mmCIF file of C-alpha atoms in Angstrom:
data_model
loop_
_atom_site.group_PDB
_atom_site.id
_atom_site.type_symbol
_atom_site.label_atom_id
_atom_site.label_comp_id
_atom_site.label_asym_id
_atom_site.label_seq_id
_atom_site.Cartn_x
_atom_site.Cartn_y
_atom_site.Cartn_z
ATOM 1 C CA UNK O 1 -13.345 1.020 16.402
ATOM 2 C CA UNK O 2 -15.130 3.674 14.423
ATOM 3 C CA UNK O 3 -15.059 3.163 10.660
ATOM 4 C CA UNK O 4 -13.719 6.693 10.180
ATOM 5 C CA UNK O 5 -10.768 6.051 12.426
ATOM 6 C CA UNK O 6 -10.003 2.771 10.600
ATOM 7 C CA UNK O 7 -10.095 4.547 7.236
ATOM 8 C CA UNK O 8 -7.903 7.389 8.396
ATOM 9 C CA UNK O 9 -5.398 5.030 9.933
ATOM 10 C CA UNK O 10 -5.158 3.052 6.735
ATOM 11 C CA UNK O 11 -4.859 5.964 4.373
ATOM 12 C CA UNK O 12 -2.754 8.363 6.495
ATOM 13 C CA UNK O 13 -2.033 7.964 10.242
ATOM 14 C CA UNK O 14 -0.714 4.419 10.036
ATOM 15 C CA UNK O 15 0.022 4.194 6.295
ATOM 16 C CA UNK O 16 2.027 1.071 5.574
ATOM 17 C CA UNK O 17 4.768 2.958 3.825
ATOM 18 C CA UNK O 18 4.645 6.542 5.090
ATOM 19 C CA UNK O 19 4.057 5.841 8.719
ATOM 20 C CA UNK O 20 5.110 2.192 9.389
ATOM 21 C CA UNK O 21 7.894 2.039 6.732
ATOM 22 C CA UNK O 22 6.886 -1.514 5.803
ATOM 23 C CA UNK O 23 6.785 -3.218 2.451
ATOM 24 C CA UNK O 24 10.003 -1.607 1.220
ATOM 25 C CA UNK O 25 10.847 -4.382 -1.188
ATOM 26 C CA UNK O 26 7.940 -3.849 -3.587
ATOM 27 C CA UNK O 27 8.018 -0.050 -2.844
ATOM 28 C CA UNK O 28 11.497 0.164 -4.158
ATOM 29 C CA UNK O 29 11.448 -2.600 -6.808
ATOM 30 C CA UNK O 30 8.068 -2.117 -8.461
ATOM 31 C CA UNK O 31 7.600 1.628 -8.652
ATOM 32 C CA UNK O 32 9.713 2.506 -11.651
ATOM 33 C CA UNK O 33 6.375 2.776 -13.461
ATOM 34 C CA UNK O 34 2.920 3.703 -12.130
ATOM 35 C CA UNK O 35 1.332 0.588 -13.750
ATOM 36 C CA UNK O 36 3.595 -1.755 -11.760
ATOM 37 C CA UNK O 37 2.901 0.109 -8.511
ATOM 38 C CA UNK O 38 -0.817 0.013 -9.086
ATOM 39 C CA UNK O 39 -0.833 -3.690 -9.937
ATOM 40 C CA UNK O 40 1.268 -4.669 -6.932
ATOM 41 C CA UNK O 41 -0.836 -2.470 -4.659
ATOM 42 C CA UNK O 42 -4.112 -3.980 -5.766
ATOM 43 C CA UNK O 43 -2.761 -7.521 -5.353
ATOM 44 C CA UNK O 44 -1.572 -6.675 -1.830
ATOM 45 C CA UNK O 45 -4.965 -5.123 -1.016
ATOM 46 C CA UNK O 46 -6.737 -8.250 -1.995
ATOM 47 C CA UNK O 47 -4.437 -10.356 0.224
ATOM 48 C CA UNK O 48 -4.830 -7.917 3.159
ATOM 49 C CA UNK O 49 -8.649 -7.978 3.029
ATOM 50 C CA UNK O 50 -8.986 -11.805 2.753
ATOM 51 C CA UNK O 51 -6.257 -12.546 5.262
ATOM 52 C CA UNK O 52 -7.655 -10.101 7.815
ATOM 53 C CA UNK O 53 -11.064 -11.681 7.477
ATOM 54 C CA UNK O 54 -9.675 -15.225 7.757
ATOM 55 C CA UNK O 55 -7.517 -14.416 10.797
ATOM 56 C CA UNK O 56 -10.427 -12.607 12.464
ATOM 57 C CA UNK O 57 -12.708 -15.597 11.894
ATOM 58 C CA UNK O 58 -10.320 -18.051 13.696
ATOM 59 C CA UNK O 59 -9.090 -15.698 16.375
ATOM 60 C CA UNK O 60 -11.090 -17.393 19.099
ATOM 61 C CA UNK O 61 -10.105 -20.900 18.014
ATOM 62 C CA UNK O 62 -6.332 -20.551 17.601
ATOM 63 C CA UNK O 63 -4.348 -20.624 20.823
ATOM 64 C CA UNK O 64 -1.838 -17.988 21.759
ATOM 65 C CA UNK O 65 1.146 -20.384 21.364
ATOM 66 C CA UNK O 66 0.571 -21.250 17.640
ATOM 67 C CA UNK O 67 -1.089 -18.106 16.362
ATOM 68 C CA UNK O 68 1.915 -16.847 14.344
ATOM 69 C CA UNK O 69 2.424 -20.078 12.406
ATOM 70 C CA UNK O 70 -1.293 -20.310 11.782
ATOM 71 C CA UNK O 71 -1.434 -16.732 10.505
ATOM 72 C CA UNK O 72 1.513 -17.374 8.152
ATOM 73 C CA UNK O 73 -0.126 -20.530 6.868
ATOM 74 C CA UNK O 74 -3.335 -18.609 6.181
ATOM 75 C CA UNK O 75 -1.473 -15.749 4.398
ATOM 76 C CA UNK O 76 0.585 -18.206 2.330
ATOM 77 C CA UNK O 77 -2.539 -19.985 1.154
ATOM 78 C CA UNK O 78 -4.242 -16.702 0.105
ATOM 79 C CA UNK O 79 -1.114 -15.442 -1.614
ATOM 80 C CA UNK O 80 -0.821 -18.737 -3.553
ATOM 81 C CA UNK O 81 -4.469 -18.344 -4.681
ATOM 82 C CA UNK O 82 -3.816 -14.713 -5.813
ATOM 83 C CA UNK O 83 -0.659 -15.798 -7.640
ATOM 84 C CA UNK O 84 -2.425 -18.526 -9.507
ATOM 85 C CA UNK O 85 -5.349 -16.239 -10.342
ATOM 86 C CA UNK O 86 -3.063 -13.608 -11.799
ATOM 87 C CA UNK O 87 -1.225 -16.247 -13.808
ATOM 88 C CA UNK O 88 -4.543 -17.494 -15.215
ATOM 89 C CA UNK O 89 -6.388 -14.307 -15.958
ATOM 90 C CA UNK O 90 -3.804 -11.472 -15.993
ATOM 91 C CA UNK O 91 -0.754 -13.241 -17.395
ATOM 92 C CA UNK O 92 0.970 -10.149 -18.672
ATOM 93 C CA UNK O 93 0.808 -8.581 -15.255
ATOM 94 C CA UNK O 94 1.936 -11.908 -13.699
ATOM 95 C CA UNK O 95 5.020 -11.884 -15.794
ATOM 96 C CA UNK O 96 6.004 -8.555 -14.313
ATOM 97 C CA UNK O 97 4.935 -9.088 -10.750
ATOM 98 C CA UNK O 98 5.192 -12.940 -10.435
ATOM 99 C CA UNK O 99 8.320 -13.005 -8.254
ATOM 100 C CA UNK O 100 7.063 -10.304 -5.898
ATOM 101 C CA UNK O 101 3.601 -11.721 -5.543
ATOM 102 C CA UNK O 102 5.098 -14.833 -3.770
ATOM 103 C CA UNK O 103 7.093 -12.490 -1.547
ATOM 104 C CA UNK O 104 3.794 -10.972 -0.186
ATOM 105 C CA UNK O 105 3.955 -13.911 2.262
ATOM 106 C CA UNK O 106 6.981 -12.290 3.867
ATOM 107 C CA UNK O 107 5.564 -8.747 3.694
ATOM 108 C CA UNK O 108 5.581 -7.471 7.236
ATOM 109 C CA UNK O 109 2.478 -5.339 6.592
ATOM 110 C CA UNK O 110 0.378 -8.450 6.023
ATOM 111 C CA UNK O 111 1.355 -10.338 9.155
ATOM 112 C CA UNK O 112 1.509 -7.034 11.121
ATOM 113 C CA UNK O 113 -2.155 -6.239 10.461
ATOM 114 C CA UNK O 114 -3.065 -9.814 11.330
ATOM 115 C CA UNK O 115 -1.294 -9.550 14.627
ATOM 116 C CA UNK O 116 -2.092 -5.944 15.493
ATOM 117 C CA UNK O 117 -5.727 -5.726 14.342
ATOM 118 C CA UNK O 118 -7.396 -8.740 12.849
ATOM 119 C CA UNK O 119 -6.776 -11.118 15.846
ATOM 120 C CA UNK O 120 -8.398 -8.575 18.156
ATOM 121 C CA UNK O 121 -11.358 -7.312 16.107
ATOM 122 C CA UNK O 122 -14.466 -8.584 14.294
ATOM 123 C CA UNK O 123 -14.572 -9.735 10.698
ATOM 124 C CA UNK O 124 -16.260 -6.530 9.343
ATOM 125 C CA UNK O 125 -13.764 -4.178 11.052
ATOM 126 C CA UNK O 126 -10.894 -6.444 10.014
ATOM 127 C CA UNK O 127 -12.024 -6.381 6.352
ATOM 128 C CA UNK O 128 -12.321 -2.599 6.440
ATOM 129 C CA UNK O 129 -8.855 -2.318 8.037
ATOM 130 C CA UNK O 130 -7.337 -4.577 5.377
ATOM 131 C CA UNK O 131 -9.107 -2.654 2.546
ATOM 132 C CA UNK O 132 -7.893 0.784 3.565
ATOM 133 C CA UNK O 133 -4.425 -0.342 4.599
ATOM 134 C CA UNK O 134 -4.227 -1.883 1.162
ATOM 135 C CA UNK O 135 -5.604 1.208 -0.615
ATOM 136 C CA UNK O 136 -3.154 3.392 1.346
ATOM 137 C CA UNK O 137 -0.325 1.136 0.306
ATOM 138 C CA UNK O 138 -1.606 1.207 -3.333
ATOM 139 C CA UNK O 139 -1.882 4.996 -3.301
ATOM 140 C CA UNK O 140 1.669 5.396 -2.162
ATOM 141 C CA UNK O 141 3.134 2.851 -4.654
ATOM 142 C CA UNK O 142 1.153 4.497 -7.503
ATOM 143 C CA UNK O 143 2.253 8.034 -6.491
ATOM 144 C CA UNK O 144 5.914 7.005 -6.309
ATOM 145 C CA UNK O 145 5.501 5.325 -9.690
ATOM 146 C CA UNK O 146 3.941 8.397 -11.250
ATOM 147 C CA UNK O 147 6.685 10.711 -9.992
ATOM 148 C CA UNK O 148 9.499 8.352 -11.029
ATOM 149 C CA UNK O 149 7.921 7.648 -14.458
ATOM 150 C CA UNK O 150 7.267 11.335 -15.306
ATOM 151 C CA UNK O 151 10.751 12.489 -14.329
ATOM 152 C CA UNK O 152 12.400 9.341 -15.659
ATOM 153 C CA UNK O 153 10.740 9.002 -19.079
ATOM 154 C CA UNK O 154 8.150 11.682 -19.458
ATOM 155 C CA UNK O 155 5.115 9.238 -19.449
ATOM 156 C CA UNK O 156 2.416 8.103 -17.008
ATOM 157 C CA UNK O 157 1.018 4.521 -16.883
ATOM 158 C CA UNK O 158 3.030 3.393 -19.848
ATOM 159 C CA UNK O 159 2.132 -0.149 -21.009
ATOM 160 C CA UNK O 160 -0.935 -0.079 -18.714
ATOM 161 C CA UNK O 161 -2.917 -2.016 -21.263
ATOM 162 C CA UNK O 162 -0.366 -4.760 -21.361
ATOM 163 C CA UNK O 163 -0.059 -5.079 -17.600
ATOM 164 C CA UNK O 164 -3.637 -4.427 -16.465
ATOM 165 C CA UNK O 165 -5.681 -5.332 -19.518
ATOM 166 C CA UNK O 166 -6.953 -3.377 -22.565
ATOM 167 C CA UNK O 167 -9.636 -1.559 -20.483
ATOM 168 C CA UNK O 168 -6.686 0.436 -18.954
ATOM 169 C CA UNK O 169 -5.372 1.705 -22.242
ATOM 170 C CA UNK O 170 -6.852 5.124 -21.540
ATOM 171 C CA UNK O 171 -4.376 5.621 -18.693
ATOM 172 C CA UNK O 172 -1.366 5.621 -21.031
ATOM 173 C CA UNK O 173 -0.269 9.266 -21.388
ATOM 174 C CA UNK O 174 2.807 11.042 -22.637
ATOM 175 C CA UNK O 175 3.275 13.953 -20.303
ATOM 176 C CA UNK O 176 6.360 15.526 -21.808
ATOM 177 C CA UNK O 177 6.623 14.777 -25.592
ATOM 178 C CA UNK O 178 10.197 14.421 -26.833
ATOM 179 C CA UNK O 179 11.611 14.262 -23.348
ATOM 180 C CA UNK O 180 14.777 12.179 -23.091
ATOM 181 C CA UNK O 181 14.215 11.227 -19.476
ATOM 182 C CA UNK O 182 16.373 11.058 -16.353
ATOM 183 C CA UNK O 183 17.745 7.486 -16.012
ATOM 184 C CA UNK O 184 18.432 7.811 -12.255
ATOM 185 C CA UNK O 185 14.716 8.179 -11.457
ATOM 186 C CA UNK O 186 13.851 4.750 -12.919
ATOM 187 C CA UNK O 187 16.794 3.108 -11.129
ATOM 188 C CA UNK O 188 16.733 2.202 -7.399
ATOM 189 C CA UNK O 189 18.155 5.562 -6.210
ATOM 190 C CA UNK O 190 15.058 7.288 -7.733
ATOM 191 C CA UNK O 191 12.784 5.206 -5.516
ATOM 192 C CA UNK O 192 14.634 6.284 -2.406
ATOM 193 C CA UNK O 193 14.673 9.928 -3.424
ATOM 194 C CA UNK O 194 10.939 9.907 -4.204
ATOM 195 C CA UNK O 195 10.058 8.115 -1.011
ATOM 196 C CA UNK O 196 12.124 10.610 1.023
ATOM 197 C CA UNK O 197 10.292 13.427 -0.699
ATOM 198 C CA UNK O 198 6.882 11.992 0.156
ATOM 199 C CA UNK O 199 7.893 11.362 3.779
ATOM 200 C CA UNK O 200 9.067 15.005 4.061
ATOM 201 C CA UNK O 201 5.712 16.203 2.514
ATOM 202 C CA UNK O 202 3.698 14.032 5.019
ATOM 203 C CA UNK O 203 5.820 15.321 7.943
ATOM 204 C CA UNK O 204 5.329 18.943 6.813
ATOM 205 C CA UNK O 205 1.521 18.460 6.536
ATOM 206 C CA UNK O 206 1.352 16.902 9.985
ATOM 207 C CA UNK O 207 3.414 19.721 11.573
ATOM 208 C CA UNK O 208 1.108 22.348 10.028
ATOM 209 C CA UNK O 209 -1.998 20.509 11.240
ATOM 210 C CA UNK O 210 -0.573 20.240 14.728
ATOM 211 C CA UNK O 211 0.402 23.904 14.843
ATOM 212 C CA UNK O 212 -3.058 24.872 13.590
ATOM 213 C CA UNK O 213 -4.628 22.750 16.268
ATOM 214 C CA UNK O 214 -2.572 24.359 18.966
ATOM 215 C CA UNK O 215 -3.440 27.754 17.718
ATOM 216 C CA UNK O 216 -7.199 27.027 17.778
ATOM 217 C CA UNK O 217 -7.034 25.590 21.286
ATOM 218 C CA UNK O 218 -5.009 28.576 22.626
ATOM 219 C CA UNK O 219 -7.541 31.179 21.384
ATOM 220 C CA UNK O 220 -10.209 30.785 24.107
ATOM 221 C CA UNK O 221 -7.758 31.073 27.040
ATOM 222 C CA UNK O 222 -6.051 34.081 25.477
ATOM 223 C CA UNK O 223 -9.321 35.851 24.877
ATOM 224 C CA UNK O 224 -10.361 35.112 28.476
ATOM 225 C CA UNK O 225 -7.118 36.574 29.769
#
């Protein structure tokens, strides 16, 4: 596959959340703040890249009958390593995401990319697919977190320095000083509302692009007539 097609699929056409509607557990549970969404997205991206590369490397060795158990074992091993690394070097983030990091093993997006792409393509393409699928997932989680946090409490990336390290302190911003916040947006209903809004925006953009493409194609035949 062309690199451009892989990148577009990961970021837009086959986006894990907005197109495939996968990974709803972390999408709803960890997007009450942008920092949580960013942290979870980056952890998932790391797992996606490494698991895709590992699956692609053994695709010619593993038989058809046992490929799913082998893929799950590979993903579980990588998730365990990521979980232990976060606990060792990013403990504050681990305390927030710890439960959900382990659940990445059951994230359909990870196994789905292993089954749909990595087991059919080379290591480089699989790594690229994992990277941009993960970045697309991270972008959506962070966007949902920003919307919910701004409307819910008037801040953006609050406690980023505690979750992601002191180097991320510059991200902490108060967007609306003195704003009391809207409690519903930082509760689960806020996640569903925000996701629905993003899905509607994506659908609207795709409809406009499709209509523009139809208009461009129809011009030559009309002029000829």
